[in-house]
Short mmCIF file of C-alpha atoms in Angstrom, two decimals:
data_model
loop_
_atom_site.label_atom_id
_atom_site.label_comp_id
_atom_site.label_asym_id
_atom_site.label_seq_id
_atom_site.Cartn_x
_atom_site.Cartn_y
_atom_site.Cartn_z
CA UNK A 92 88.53 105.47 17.19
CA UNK A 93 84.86 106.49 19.34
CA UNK A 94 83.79 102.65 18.45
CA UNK A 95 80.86 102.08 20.99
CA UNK A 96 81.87 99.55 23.58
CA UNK A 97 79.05 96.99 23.43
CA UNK A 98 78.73 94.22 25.92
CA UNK A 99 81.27 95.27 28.58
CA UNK A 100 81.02 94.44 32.18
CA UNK A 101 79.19 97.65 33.25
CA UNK A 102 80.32 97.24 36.94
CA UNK A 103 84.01 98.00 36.04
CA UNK A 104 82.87 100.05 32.36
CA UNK A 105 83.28 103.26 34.37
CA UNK A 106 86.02 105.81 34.54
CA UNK A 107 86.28 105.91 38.61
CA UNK A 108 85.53 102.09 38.87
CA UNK A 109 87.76 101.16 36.24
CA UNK A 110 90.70 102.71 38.32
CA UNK A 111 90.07 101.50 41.17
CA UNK A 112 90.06 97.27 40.01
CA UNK A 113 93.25 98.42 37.85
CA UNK A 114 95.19 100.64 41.07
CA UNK A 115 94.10 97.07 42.72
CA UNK A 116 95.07 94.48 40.44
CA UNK A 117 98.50 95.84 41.31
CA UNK A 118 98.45 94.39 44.60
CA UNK A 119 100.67 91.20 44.66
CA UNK A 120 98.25 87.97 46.04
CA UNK A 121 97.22 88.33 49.89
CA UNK A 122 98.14 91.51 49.89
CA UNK A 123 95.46 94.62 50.91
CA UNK A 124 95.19 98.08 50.87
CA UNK A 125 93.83 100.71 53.28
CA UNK A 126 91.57 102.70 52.33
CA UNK A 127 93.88 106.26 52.80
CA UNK A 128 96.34 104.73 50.54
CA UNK A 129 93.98 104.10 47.74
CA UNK A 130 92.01 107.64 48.20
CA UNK A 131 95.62 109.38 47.80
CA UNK A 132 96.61 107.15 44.27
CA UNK A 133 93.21 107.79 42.93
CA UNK A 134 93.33 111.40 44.18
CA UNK A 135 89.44 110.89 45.47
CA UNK A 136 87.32 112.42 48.12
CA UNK A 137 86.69 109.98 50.73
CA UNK A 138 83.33 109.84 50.31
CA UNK A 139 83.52 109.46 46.01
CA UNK A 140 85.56 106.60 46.61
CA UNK A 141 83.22 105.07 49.05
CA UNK A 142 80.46 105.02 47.04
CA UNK A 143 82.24 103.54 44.26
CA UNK A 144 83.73 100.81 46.51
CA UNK A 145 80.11 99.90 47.87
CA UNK A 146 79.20 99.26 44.11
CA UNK A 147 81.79 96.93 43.58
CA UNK A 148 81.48 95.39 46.96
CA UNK A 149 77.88 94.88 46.16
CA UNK A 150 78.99 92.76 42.79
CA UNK A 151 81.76 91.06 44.72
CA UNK A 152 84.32 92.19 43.23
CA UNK A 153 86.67 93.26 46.22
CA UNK A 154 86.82 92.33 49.28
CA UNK A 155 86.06 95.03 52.39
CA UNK A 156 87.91 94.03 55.85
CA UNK A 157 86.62 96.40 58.53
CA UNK A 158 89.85 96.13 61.17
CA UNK A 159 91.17 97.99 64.14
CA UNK A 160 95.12 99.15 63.61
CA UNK A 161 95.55 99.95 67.68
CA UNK A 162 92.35 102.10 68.48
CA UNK A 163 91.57 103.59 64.82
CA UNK A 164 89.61 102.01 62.38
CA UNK A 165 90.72 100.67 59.47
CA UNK A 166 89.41 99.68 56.06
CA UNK A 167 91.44 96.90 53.94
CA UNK A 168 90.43 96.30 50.42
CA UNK A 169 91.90 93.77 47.69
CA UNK A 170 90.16 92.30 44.74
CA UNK A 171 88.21 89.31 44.83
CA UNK A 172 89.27 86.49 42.61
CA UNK A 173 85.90 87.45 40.62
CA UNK A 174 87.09 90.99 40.65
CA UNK A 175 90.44 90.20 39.14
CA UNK A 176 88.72 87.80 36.87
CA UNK A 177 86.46 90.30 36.09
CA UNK A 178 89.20 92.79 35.47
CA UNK A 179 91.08 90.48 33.20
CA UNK A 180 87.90 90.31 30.85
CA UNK A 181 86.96 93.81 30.90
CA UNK A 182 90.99 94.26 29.66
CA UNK A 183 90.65 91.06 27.11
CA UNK A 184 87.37 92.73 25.84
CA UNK A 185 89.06 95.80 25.44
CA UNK A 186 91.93 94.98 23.63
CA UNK A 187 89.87 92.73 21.42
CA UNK A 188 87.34 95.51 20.32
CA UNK A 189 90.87 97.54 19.32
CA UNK A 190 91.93 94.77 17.28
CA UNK A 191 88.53 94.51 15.77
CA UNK A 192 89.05 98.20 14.72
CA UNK A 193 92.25 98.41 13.68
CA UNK A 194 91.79 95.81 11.44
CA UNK A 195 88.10 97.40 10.00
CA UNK A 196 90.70 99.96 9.44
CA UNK A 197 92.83 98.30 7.54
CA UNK A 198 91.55 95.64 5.22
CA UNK B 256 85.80 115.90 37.22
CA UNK B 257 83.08 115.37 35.45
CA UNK B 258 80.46 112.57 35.46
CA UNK B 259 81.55 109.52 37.73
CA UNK B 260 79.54 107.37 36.33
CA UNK B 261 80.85 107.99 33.04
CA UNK B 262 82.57 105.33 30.85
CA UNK B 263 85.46 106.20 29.22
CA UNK B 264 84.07 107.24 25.62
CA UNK B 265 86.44 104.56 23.44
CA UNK B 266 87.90 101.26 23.99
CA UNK B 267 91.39 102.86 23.19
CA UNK B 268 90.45 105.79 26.13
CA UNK B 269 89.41 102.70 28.63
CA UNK B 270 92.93 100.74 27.83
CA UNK B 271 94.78 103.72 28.40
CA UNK B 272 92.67 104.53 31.65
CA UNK B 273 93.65 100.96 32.45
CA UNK B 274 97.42 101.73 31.87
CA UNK B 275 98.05 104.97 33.32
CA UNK B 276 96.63 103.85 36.77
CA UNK B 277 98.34 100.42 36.65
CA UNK B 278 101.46 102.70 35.87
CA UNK B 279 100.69 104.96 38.73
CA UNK B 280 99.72 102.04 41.01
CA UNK B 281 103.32 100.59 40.21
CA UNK B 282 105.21 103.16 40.68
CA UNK B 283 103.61 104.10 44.68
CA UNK B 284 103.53 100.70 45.35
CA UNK B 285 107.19 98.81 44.44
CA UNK B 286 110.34 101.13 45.84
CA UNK B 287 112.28 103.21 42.99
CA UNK B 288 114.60 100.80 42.65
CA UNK B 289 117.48 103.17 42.55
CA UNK B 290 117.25 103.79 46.20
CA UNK B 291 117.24 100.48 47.23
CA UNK B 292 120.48 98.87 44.59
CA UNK B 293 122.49 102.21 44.44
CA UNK B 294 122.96 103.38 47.71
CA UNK B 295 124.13 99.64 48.07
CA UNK B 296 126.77 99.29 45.31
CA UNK B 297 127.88 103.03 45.96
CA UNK B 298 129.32 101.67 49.39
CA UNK B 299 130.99 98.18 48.26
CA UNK B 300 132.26 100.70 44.86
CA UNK B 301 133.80 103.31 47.21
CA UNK B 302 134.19 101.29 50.54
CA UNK B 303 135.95 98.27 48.66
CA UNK B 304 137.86 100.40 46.43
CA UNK B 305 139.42 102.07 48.97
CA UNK B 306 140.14 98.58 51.20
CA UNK B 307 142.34 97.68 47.88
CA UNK B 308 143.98 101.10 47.55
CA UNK B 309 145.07 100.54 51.46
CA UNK B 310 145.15 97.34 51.35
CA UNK B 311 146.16 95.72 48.39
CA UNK B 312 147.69 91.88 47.35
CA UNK B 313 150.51 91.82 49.51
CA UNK B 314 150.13 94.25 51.68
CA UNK B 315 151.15 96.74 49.01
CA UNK B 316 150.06 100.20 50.05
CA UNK B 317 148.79 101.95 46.58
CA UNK B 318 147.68 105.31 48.36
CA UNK B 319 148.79 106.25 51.89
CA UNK B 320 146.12 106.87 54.22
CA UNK B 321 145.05 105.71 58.06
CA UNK B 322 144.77 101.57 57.38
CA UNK B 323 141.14 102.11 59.01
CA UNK B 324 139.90 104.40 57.02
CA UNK B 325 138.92 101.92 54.30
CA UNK B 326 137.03 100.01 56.78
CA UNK B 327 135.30 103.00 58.48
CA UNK B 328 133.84 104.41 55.38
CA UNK B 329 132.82 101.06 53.83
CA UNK B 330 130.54 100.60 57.14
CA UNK B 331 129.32 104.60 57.22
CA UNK B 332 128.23 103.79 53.71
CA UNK B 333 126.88 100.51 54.39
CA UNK B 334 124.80 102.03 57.21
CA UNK B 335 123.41 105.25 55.12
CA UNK B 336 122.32 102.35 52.51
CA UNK B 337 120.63 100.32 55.28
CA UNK B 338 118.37 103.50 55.57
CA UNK B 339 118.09 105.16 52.21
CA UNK B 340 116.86 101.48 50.73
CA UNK B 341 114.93 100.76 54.21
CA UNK B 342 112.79 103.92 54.34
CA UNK B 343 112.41 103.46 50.11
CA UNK B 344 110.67 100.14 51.08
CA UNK B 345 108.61 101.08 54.09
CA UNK B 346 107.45 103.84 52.00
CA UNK B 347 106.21 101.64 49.35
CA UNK B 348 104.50 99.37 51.79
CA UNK B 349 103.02 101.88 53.79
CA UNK B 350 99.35 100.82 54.75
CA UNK B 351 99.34 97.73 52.91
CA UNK B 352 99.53 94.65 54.83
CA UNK B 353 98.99 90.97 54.44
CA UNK B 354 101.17 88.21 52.64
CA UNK B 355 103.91 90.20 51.48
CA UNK B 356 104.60 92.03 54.76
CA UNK B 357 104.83 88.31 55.73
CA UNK B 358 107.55 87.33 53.71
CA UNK B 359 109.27 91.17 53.92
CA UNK B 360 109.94 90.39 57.95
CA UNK B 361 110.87 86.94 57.08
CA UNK B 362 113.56 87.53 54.89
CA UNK B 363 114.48 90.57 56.77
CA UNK B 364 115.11 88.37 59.29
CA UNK B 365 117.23 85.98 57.27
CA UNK B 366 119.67 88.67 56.57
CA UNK B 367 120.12 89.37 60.76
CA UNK B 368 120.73 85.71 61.51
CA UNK B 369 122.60 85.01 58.53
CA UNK B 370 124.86 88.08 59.03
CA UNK B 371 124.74 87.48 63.39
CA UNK B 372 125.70 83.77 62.77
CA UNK B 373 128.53 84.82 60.42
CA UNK B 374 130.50 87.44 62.67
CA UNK B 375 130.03 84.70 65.13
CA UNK B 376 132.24 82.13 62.54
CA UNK B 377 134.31 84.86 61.43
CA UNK B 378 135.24 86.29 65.08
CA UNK B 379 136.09 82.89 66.51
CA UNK B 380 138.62 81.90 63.07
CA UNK B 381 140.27 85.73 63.51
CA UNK B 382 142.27 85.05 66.32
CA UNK B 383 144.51 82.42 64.24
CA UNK B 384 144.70 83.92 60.83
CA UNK B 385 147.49 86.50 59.75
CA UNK B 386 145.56 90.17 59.22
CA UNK B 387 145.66 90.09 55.10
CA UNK B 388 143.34 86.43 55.77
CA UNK B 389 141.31 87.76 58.75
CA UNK B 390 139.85 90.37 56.02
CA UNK B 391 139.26 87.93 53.24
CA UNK B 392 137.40 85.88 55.39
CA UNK B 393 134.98 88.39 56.79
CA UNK B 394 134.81 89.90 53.09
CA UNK B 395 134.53 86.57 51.24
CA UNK B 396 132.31 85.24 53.80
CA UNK B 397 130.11 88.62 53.65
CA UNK B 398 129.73 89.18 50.17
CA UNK B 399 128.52 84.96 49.69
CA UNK B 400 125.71 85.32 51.80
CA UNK B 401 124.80 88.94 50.03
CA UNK B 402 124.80 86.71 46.84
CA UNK B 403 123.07 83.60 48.54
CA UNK B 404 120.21 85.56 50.52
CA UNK B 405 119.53 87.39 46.90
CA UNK B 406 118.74 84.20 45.30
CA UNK B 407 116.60 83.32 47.82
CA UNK B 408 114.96 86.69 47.70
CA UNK B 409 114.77 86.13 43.77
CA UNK B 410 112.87 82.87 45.04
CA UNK B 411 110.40 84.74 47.48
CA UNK B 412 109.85 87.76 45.33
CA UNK B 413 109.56 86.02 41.97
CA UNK B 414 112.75 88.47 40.39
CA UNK B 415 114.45 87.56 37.82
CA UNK B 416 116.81 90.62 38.32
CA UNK B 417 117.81 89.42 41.32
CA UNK B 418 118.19 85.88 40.17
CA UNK B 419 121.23 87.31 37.87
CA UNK B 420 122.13 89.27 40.07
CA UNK B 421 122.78 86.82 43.11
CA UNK B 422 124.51 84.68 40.92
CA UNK B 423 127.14 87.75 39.28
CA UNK B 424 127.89 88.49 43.11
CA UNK B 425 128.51 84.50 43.92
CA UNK B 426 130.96 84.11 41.04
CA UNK B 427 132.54 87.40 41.29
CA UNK B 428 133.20 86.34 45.56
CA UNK B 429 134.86 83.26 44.56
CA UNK B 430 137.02 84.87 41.74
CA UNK B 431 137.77 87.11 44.43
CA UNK B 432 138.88 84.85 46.97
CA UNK B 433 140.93 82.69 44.39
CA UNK B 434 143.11 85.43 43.77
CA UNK B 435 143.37 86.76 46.58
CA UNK B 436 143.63 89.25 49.89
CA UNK B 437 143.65 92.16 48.06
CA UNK B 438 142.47 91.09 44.62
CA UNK B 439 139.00 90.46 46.32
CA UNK B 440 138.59 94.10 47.71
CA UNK B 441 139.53 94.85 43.86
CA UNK B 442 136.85 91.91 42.10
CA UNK B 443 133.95 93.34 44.80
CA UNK B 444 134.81 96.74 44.63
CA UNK B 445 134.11 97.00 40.42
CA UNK B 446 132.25 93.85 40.08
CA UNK B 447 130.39 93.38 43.36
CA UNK B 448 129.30 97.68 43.29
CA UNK B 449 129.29 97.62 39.65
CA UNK B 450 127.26 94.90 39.13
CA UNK B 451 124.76 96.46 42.19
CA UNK B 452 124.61 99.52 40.21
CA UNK B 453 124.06 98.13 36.98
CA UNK B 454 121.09 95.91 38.32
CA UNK B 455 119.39 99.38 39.89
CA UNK B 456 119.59 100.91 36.55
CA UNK B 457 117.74 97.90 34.68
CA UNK B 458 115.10 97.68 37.17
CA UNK B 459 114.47 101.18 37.09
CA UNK B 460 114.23 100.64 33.60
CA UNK B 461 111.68 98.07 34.24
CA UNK B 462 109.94 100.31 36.92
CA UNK B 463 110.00 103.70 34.83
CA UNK B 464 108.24 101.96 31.48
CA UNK B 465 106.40 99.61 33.78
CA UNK B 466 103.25 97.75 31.63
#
């Protein structure tokens, strides 16, 4: 069951990454998160999670909304369309490379 | 915690990565659905039950007790739902905003006018009914738009639960009201609470083994 995973989209093909799209892809369409709320379901430091956000910022695959809630700052994220997009090939590619070994497994 | 930038060594590790955070995601982010149906259904269960008890078709008197008793603790009940269920949501939605906070006042709102218009209706008919009809028509009129402003919440929040379930509480209000003062307290009490229990525990279900 270690199969290598060949060809996956190496943006979202890492642990911390990976968690964020999927904690994300929860969100029902035009919703957001702020960024609290996601650090305490991913159980992150602040500044872990930031870095990983800029990386998927950088690839477009969420969407950063720099806002003031009354006088404190706030950070909103959701996934892009190319994020969830993204997200819904990583988990396509995924499942396929299972099917591809279970049946290797079984002739 | 190890390397960040580590991939999840198998394809079976990365779907189950996928899964347990979707899970996790799920269950901060939608209400336990107990706390908003049950508190609900506990009230119309109890509060009803006791209306038909004190109540009942033809002013029969099953159980002797102060006639507003029924009344008082069907409201006390209704009121501890209103804030078990509301504090379940606004937990849920805590820090996220955008469409769905949208649609959450909205139909909030719906339920204030539809329930403001109706004691509105209702208090100008009281006057000229005898007392067995001036609580059918508050009940009956009560429990439709429950039914009604689920199916529209069905429509807005894409549920199918709540589909089924508006339309159980529409049927069971017009069984109700076809038999009778009395009868309906009865029909809402086990079918109306029952029915509100009933669709807690399959969502819960639904939300417990989410994925």
């Amino acid at each position: 069951m270690t199969a290598p995973l060949p060809e996956l989209d190496p943006v979202i093909h890492a642990q911390v990454r990976l968690r964020v799209v999927a904690a994300l892809s929860v969100l029902r369409e035009g919703d957001q998160m702020a960024f609290p709320r996601l650090q305490e379901l991913l159980g992150l430091t602040g500044g872990n999670l930031s870095v990983h956000l800029r990386k998927l910022e950088d690839a477009e695959y969420i969407v950063v909304t720099k806002t003031h809630r009354g006088r404190t700052p706030t950070t909103l994220l959701s996934l892009s369309r190319r994020g969830r997009l993204a997200f819904d090939e990583y988990t396509a590619a995924v499942r396929a490379l299972l099917d591809h070994v279970g049946s290797e497994e079984t002739p | 915690m190890g390397d960040d930038e580590a991939a999840p060594v198998s394809a079976a590790e990365s779907l189950k990565l996928i899964e347990a955070q979707r899970d996790a995601a799920v269950r901060s982010l939608r209400p336990d659905p107990r706390f908003i149906y049950w508190p609900w259904g506990l009230a119309w269960l109890v509060g009803f039950g006791l209306l038909f008890l004190r109540h009942g078709p033809h002013e029969q008197i099953r159980v002797s007790m102060p006639d507003t008793l029924p009344l008082a603790t069907l409201f006390a009940l209704m009121i501890i739902a209103l804030l078990v269920s509301g504090v379940a949501g606004a937990r849920a939605n805590r820090q996220i905003s955008g469409d769905s906070s949208v649609r959450g006042l909205r139909y909030g709102l719906s339920w204030l006018a539809g329930f403001a218009g109706n004691a509105v209706v209702c208090a100008h008919f009281s006057k000229l009914l005898p007392a067995p009809e001036v609580g059918l028509l508050w009940a009956a009129t009560s429990v439709g738009l429950v039914g009604v402003l689920y199916l529209t919440g069905s429509a807005v929040w894409q549920s199918r639960d709540l589909f089924v379930l508006g339309i159980w509480l529409t049927i069971s209000n017009i069984v109700g009201v076809l038999a009778g003062p009395g009868w309906h307290s009865l029909v809402i009490s086990v079918a109306g609470g029952g029915g509100l229990l009933v669709a807690g525990f399959a969502e819960w279900l639904r939300w417990r083994h989410h994925t």
